[in-house]
Short mmCIF file of C-alpha atoms and ligand atoms in Angstrom, two decimals:
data_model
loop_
_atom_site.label_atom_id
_atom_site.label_comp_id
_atom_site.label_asym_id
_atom_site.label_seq_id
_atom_site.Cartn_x
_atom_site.Cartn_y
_atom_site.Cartn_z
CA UNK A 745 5.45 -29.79 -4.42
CA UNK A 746 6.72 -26.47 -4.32
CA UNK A 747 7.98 -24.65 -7.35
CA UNK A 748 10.68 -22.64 -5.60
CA UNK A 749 13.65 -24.66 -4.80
CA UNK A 750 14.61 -22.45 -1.86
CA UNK A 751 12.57 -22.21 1.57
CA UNK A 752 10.19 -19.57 1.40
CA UNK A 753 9.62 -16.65 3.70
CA UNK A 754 12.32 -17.10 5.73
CA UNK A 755 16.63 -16.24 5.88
CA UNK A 756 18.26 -13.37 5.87
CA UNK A 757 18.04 -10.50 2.72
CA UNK A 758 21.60 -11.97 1.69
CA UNK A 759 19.85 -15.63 1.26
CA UNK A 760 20.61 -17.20 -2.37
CA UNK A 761 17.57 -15.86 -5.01
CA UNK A 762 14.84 -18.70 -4.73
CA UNK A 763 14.94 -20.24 -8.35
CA UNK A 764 11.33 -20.31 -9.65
CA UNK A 765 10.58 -23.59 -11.76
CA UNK A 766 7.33 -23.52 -12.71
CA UNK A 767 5.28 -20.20 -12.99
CA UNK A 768 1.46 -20.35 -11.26
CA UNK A 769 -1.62 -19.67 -12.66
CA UNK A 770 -1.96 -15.81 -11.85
CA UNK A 771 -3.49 -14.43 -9.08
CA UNK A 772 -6.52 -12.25 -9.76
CA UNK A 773 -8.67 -9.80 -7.26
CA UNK A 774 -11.72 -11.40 -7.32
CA UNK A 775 -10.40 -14.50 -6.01
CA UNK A 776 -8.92 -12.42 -2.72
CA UNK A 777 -10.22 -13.84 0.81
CA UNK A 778 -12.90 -11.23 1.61
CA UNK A 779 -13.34 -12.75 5.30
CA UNK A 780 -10.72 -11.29 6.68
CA UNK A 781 -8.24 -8.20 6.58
CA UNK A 782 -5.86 -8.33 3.71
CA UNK A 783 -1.90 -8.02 3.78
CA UNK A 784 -0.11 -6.11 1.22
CA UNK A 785 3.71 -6.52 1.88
CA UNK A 786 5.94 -3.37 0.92
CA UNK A 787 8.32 -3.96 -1.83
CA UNK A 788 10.29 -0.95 -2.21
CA UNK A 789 12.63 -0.84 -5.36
CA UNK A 790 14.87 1.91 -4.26
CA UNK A 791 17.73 2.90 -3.17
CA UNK A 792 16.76 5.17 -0.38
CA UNK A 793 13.81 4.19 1.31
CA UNK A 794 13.36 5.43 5.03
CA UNK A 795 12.22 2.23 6.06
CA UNK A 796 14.37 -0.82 4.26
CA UNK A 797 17.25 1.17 3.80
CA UNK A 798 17.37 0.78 -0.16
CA UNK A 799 18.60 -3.18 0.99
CA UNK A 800 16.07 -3.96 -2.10
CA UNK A 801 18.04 -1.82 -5.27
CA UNK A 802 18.27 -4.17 -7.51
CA UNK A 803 16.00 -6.87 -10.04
CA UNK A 804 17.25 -9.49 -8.45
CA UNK A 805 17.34 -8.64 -4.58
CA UNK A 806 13.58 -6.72 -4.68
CA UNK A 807 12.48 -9.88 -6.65
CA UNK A 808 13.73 -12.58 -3.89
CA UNK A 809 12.51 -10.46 -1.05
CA UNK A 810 9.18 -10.14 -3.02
CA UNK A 811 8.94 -13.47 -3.32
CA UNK A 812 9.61 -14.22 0.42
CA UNK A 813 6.56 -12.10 1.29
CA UNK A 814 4.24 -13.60 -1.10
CA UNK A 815 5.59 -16.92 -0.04
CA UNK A 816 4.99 -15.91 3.89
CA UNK A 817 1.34 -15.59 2.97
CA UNK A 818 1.13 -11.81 1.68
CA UNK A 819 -2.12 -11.32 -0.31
CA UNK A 820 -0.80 -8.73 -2.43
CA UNK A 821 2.41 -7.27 -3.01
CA UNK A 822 2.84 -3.53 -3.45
CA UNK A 823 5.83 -2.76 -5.79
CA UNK A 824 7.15 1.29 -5.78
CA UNK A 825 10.14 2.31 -7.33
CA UNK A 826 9.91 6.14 -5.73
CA UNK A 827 10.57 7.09 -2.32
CA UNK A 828 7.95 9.08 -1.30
CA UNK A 829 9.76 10.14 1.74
CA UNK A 830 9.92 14.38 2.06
CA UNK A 831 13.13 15.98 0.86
CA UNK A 832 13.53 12.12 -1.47
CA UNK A 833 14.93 12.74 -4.74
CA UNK A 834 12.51 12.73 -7.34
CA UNK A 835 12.78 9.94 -10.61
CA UNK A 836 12.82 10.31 -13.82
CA UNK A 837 9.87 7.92 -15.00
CA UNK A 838 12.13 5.94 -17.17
CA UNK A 839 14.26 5.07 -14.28
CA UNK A 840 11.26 3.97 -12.04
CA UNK A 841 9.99 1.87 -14.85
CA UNK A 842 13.50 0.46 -15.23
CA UNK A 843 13.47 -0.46 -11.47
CA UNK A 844 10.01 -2.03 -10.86
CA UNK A 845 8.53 -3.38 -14.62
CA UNK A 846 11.09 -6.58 -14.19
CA UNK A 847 10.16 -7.17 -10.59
CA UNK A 848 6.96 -6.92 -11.15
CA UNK A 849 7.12 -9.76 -14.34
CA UNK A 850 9.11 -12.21 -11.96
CA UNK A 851 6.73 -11.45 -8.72
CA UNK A 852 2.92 -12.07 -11.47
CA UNK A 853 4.85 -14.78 -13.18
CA UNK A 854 5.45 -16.71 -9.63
CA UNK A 855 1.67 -16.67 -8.94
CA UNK A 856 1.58 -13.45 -6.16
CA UNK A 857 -1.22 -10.45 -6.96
CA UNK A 858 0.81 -7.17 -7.48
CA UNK A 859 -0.38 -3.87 -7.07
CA UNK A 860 1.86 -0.67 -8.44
CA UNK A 861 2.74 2.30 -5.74
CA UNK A 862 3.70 5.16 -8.23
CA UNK A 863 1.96 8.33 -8.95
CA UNK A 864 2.64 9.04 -12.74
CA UNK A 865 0.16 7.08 -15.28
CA UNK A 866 2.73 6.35 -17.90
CA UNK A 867 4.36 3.89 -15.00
CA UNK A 868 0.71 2.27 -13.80
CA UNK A 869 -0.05 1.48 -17.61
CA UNK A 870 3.25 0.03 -18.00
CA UNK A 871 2.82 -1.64 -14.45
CA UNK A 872 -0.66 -3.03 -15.87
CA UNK A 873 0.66 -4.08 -19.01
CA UNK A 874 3.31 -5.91 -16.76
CA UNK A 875 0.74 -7.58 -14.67
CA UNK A 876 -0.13 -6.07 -11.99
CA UNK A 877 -3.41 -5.76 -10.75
CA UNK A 878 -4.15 -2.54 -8.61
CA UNK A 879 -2.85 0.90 -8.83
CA UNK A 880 -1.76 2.23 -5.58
CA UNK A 881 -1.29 6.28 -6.30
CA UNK A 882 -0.10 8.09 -2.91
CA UNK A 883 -0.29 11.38 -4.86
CA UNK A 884 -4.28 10.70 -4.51
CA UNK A 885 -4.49 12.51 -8.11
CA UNK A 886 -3.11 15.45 -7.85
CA UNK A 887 -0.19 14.97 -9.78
CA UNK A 888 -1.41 13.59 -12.69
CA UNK A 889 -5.10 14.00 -14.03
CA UNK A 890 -4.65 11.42 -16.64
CA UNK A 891 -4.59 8.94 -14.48
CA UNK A 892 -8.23 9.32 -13.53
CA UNK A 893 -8.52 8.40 -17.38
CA UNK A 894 -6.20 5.15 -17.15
CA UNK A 895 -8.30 4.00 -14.03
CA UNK A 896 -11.64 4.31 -15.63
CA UNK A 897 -9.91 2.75 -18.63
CA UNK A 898 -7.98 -0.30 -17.25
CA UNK A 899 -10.92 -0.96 -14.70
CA UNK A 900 -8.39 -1.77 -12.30
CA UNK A 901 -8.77 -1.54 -8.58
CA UNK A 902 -7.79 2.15 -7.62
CA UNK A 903 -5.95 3.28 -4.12
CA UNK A 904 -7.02 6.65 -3.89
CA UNK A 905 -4.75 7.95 -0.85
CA UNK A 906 -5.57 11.35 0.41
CA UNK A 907 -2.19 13.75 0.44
CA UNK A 908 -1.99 17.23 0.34
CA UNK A 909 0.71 19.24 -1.40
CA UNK A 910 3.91 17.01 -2.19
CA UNK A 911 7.14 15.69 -0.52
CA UNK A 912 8.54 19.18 0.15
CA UNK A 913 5.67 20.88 1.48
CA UNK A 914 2.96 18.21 2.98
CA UNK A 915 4.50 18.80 6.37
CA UNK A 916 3.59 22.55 6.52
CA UNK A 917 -0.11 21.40 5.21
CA UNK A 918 -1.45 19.69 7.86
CA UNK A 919 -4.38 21.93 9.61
CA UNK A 920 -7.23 20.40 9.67
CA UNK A 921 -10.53 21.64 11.99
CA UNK A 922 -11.34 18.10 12.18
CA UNK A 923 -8.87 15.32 10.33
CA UNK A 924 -10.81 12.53 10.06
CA UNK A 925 -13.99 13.93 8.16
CA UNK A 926 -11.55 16.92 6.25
CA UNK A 927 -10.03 13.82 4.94
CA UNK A 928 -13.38 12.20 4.20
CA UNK A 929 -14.66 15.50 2.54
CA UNK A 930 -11.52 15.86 0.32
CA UNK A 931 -11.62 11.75 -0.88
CA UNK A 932 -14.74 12.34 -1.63
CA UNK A 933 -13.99 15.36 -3.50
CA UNK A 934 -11.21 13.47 -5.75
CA UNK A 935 -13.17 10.58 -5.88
CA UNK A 936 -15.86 12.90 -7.93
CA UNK A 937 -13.11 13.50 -10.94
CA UNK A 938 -12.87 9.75 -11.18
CA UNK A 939 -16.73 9.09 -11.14
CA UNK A 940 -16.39 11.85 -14.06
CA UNK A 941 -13.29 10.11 -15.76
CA UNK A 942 -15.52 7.00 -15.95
CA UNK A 943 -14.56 5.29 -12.89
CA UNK A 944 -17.18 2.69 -10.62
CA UNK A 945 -17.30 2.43 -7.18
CA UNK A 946 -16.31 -0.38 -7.10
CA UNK A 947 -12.96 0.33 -8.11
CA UNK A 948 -12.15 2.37 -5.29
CA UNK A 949 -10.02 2.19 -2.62
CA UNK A 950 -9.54 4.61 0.42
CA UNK A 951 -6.51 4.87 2.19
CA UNK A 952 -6.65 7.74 5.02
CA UNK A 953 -2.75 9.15 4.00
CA UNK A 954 -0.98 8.21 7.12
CA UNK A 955 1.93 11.16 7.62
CA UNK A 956 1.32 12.68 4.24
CA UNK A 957 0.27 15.92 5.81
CA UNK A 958 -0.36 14.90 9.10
CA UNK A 959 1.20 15.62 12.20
CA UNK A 960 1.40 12.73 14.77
CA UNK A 961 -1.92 13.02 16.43
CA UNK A 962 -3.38 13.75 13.32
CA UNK A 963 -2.65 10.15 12.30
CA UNK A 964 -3.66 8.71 15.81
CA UNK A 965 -6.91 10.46 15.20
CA UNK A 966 -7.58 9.23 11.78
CA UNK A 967 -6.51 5.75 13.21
CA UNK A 968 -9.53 6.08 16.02
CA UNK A 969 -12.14 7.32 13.23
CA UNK A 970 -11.95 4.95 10.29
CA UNK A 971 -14.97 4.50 10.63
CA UNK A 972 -15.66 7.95 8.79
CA UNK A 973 -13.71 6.87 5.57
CA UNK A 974 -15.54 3.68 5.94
CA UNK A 975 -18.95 5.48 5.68
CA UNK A 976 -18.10 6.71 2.10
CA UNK A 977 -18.75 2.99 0.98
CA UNK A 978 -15.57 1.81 -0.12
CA UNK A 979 -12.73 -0.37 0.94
CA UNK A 980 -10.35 1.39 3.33
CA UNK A 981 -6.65 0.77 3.50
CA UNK A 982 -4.89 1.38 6.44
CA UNK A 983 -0.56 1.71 5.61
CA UNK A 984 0.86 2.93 9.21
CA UNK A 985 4.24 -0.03 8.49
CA UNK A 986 7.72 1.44 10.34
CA UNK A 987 5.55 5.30 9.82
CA UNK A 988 7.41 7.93 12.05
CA UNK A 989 4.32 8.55 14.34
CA UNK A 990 4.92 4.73 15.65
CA UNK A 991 8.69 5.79 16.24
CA UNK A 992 7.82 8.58 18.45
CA UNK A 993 5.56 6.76 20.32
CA UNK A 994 7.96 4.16 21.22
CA UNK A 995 10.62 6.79 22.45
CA UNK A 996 12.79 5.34 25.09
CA UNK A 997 14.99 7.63 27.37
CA UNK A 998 14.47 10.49 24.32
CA UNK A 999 15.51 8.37 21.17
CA UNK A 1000 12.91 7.46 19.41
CA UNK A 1001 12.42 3.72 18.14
CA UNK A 1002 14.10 3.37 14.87
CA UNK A 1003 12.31 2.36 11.57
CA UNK A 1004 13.24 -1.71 12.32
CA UNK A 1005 11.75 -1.26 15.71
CA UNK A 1006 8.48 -0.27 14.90
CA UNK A 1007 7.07 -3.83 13.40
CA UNK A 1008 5.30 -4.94 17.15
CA UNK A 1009 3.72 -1.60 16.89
CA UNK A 1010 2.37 -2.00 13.65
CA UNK A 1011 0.99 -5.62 14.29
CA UNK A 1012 -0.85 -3.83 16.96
CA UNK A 1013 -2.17 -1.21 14.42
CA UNK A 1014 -2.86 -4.05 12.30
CA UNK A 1015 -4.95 -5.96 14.97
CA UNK A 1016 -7.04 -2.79 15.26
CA UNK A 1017 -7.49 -1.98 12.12
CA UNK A 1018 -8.68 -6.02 11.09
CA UNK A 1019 -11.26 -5.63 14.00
CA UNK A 1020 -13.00 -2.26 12.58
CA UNK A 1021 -13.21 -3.51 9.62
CA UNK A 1022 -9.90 -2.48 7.65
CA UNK A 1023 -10.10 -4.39 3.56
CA UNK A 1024 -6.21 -3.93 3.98
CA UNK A 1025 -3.42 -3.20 5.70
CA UNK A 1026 -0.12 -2.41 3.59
CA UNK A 1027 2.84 -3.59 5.91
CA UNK A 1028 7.19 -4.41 5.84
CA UNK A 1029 6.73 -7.54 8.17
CA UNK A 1030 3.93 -9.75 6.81
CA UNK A 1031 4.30 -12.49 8.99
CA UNK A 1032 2.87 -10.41 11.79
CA UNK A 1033 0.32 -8.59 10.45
CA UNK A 1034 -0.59 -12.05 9.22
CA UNK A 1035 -1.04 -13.45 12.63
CA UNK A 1036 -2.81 -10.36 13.91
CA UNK A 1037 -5.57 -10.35 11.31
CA UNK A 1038 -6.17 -14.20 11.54
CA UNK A 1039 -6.90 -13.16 15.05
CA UNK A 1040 -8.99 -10.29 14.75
CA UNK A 1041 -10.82 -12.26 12.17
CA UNK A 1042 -11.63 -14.71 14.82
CA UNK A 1043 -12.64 -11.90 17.34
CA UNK A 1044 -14.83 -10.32 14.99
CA UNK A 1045 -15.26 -12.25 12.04
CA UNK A 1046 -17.45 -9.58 10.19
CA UNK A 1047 -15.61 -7.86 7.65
CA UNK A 1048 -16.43 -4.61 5.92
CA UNK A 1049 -19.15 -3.95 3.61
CA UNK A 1050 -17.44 -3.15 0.70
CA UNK A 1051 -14.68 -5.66 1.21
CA UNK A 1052 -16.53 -8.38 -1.09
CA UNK A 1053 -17.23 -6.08 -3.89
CA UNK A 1054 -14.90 -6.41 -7.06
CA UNK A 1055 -14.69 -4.08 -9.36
CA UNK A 1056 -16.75 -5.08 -13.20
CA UNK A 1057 -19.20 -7.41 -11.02
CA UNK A 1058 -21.93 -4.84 -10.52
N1 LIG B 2425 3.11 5.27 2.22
C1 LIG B 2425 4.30 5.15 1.62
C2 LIG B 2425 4.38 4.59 0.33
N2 LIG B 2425 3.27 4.15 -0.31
N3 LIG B 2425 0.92 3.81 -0.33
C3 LIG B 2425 -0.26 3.94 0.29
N4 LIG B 2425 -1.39 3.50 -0.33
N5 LIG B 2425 -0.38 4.53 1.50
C4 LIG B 2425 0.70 4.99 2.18
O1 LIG B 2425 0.52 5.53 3.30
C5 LIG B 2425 1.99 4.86 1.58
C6 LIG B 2425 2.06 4.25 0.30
C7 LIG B 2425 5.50 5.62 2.41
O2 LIG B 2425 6.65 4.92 2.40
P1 LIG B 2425 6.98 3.32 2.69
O3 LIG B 2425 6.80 2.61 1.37
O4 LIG B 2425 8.41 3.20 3.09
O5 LIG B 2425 6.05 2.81 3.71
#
């Protein structure tokens, strides 16, 4: 029987909070399917994301909707309590622990894998201590350098994105001579401070940066060549959900598709991604990207390398 009295990933944001009655045992990495693509659903705990509108600004609200993903099927779910957006206001680290500690309690203690989307180490740790599982760090370290210590510390699972510069000036950073093996030269570079931190291979996680300094084709070209992030030997996460470039792309008569109208586009990235080989793909609508990697999987079953390998097991 289910332990959530209400129907699970479906109704409208407004729907009444599912009302958990018994917690599940919780989820850990190692026991993540590793023969297909993952889905991480995007749990944004703030009140002015770009892409959900801030619907999701409070405990109780972020905590249903997270639960609605993880009850749609979402492997993981990826809690952030800073918009990352340029020109977003920036948060005080008390205030983004205030926002996403309590979701992430409810979300671990209903059974669902969290990872933590912050850049500071003071809110992983906490995020850890919490529950969660994975750090997801979009500053790929160059905010912080203690967090290179907490990684090699909490041998957690590590998504090392690849950014340049931060919200305010990314845009006016993105010349590369070629994007898709700069951004393979710089990972690795950053991945060498967490080797020296104390870090395993293992732990690592690659995510290319989709429009965090890049311009639109940079990302389609990134998009073409995972295969060179691939080739460093890790997992590779691929987060294009509701990104700008997709909105462009799907300009009719000069208006470009809005945020909400971007989801077919990312299933289709989604698709793609699952049949090179993608461990993950971080994504608003989970159903979707749930149907497209059950059918890449059955297209080409094969998944990458490094998908199976969990971090402590080698
Ligand atoms: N993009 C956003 C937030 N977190 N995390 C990873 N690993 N990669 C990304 O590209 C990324 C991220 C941007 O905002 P959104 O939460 O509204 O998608």
């Amino acid at each position: 029987m289910d332990s959530l009295a209400a129907a699970p990933g479906t109704g409208p944001a407004t729907s009444p909070l599912p009302v958990l009655r018994k917690p599940r045992p919780a989820a850990s990495f190692k026991d993540l399917p590793t023969d297909r693509t993952l889905v991480m659903g995007i749990l944004n705990v703030t009140p002015d994301s770009f892409s959900d509108g801030g619907r999701h600004s409070t405990a109780d609200t972020a905590v249903a909707a997270g639960l609605r993903m993880f009850y749609a099927g979402a492997d993981i779910i990826d809690v952030g309590g800073e918009s990352t957006r340029p020109g977003a206001a920036e948060v005080s680290v008390e205030e983004e622990q205030r926002r996403v500690l309590p979701v992430i309690e409810a979300l671990v203690k209903a059974g669902a894998l969290v990872s933590i989307d912050t850049m500071h180490a003071a809110t992983a740790e906490a995020a850890l201590d919490a529950g969660a599982a994975i750090i997801n760090d979009v500053s790929g370290l160059t905010l912080e350098p203690e967090m290179a210590e907490l990684v090699a510390r909490s041998k957690a699972p590590y998504i090392l994105t690849h950014r340049r510069g931060d919200a305010n000036t990314m845009d006016s950073l993105a010349e590369y001579r070629n994007v898709a093996q700069d951004v393979a030269a710089e990972l690795a570079g950053v991945r060498e401070q967490l080797y020296a931190a104390g870090a395993t291979e293992e732990q690592i996680i690659l995510d290319p940066g989709l429009g965090f300094a890049k311009n639109e084709a940079q990302n389609w070209e990134l998009l073409q060549n995972i295969d060179v992030l691939q080739a460093l030997g890790h997992k590779v996460l691929v987060a294009a959900s509701r990104k700008r470039f997709l909105g462009s792309l799907l300009t009719v008569a000069g208006k470009a598709a809005q945020p909400l109208e971007r989801d077919a586009a990312t299933a289709a990235v989604t698709a793609i991604s699952a049949y090179r080989g993608a461990w993950a793909v971080r994504v608003h609508d989970v159903g979707a990207s749930l149907d497209a990697v059950k059918v890449a999987a059955r297209i080409a079953p094969v998944p990458c390398p490094a998908a199976s390998a969990v971090p402590g097991d080698s």
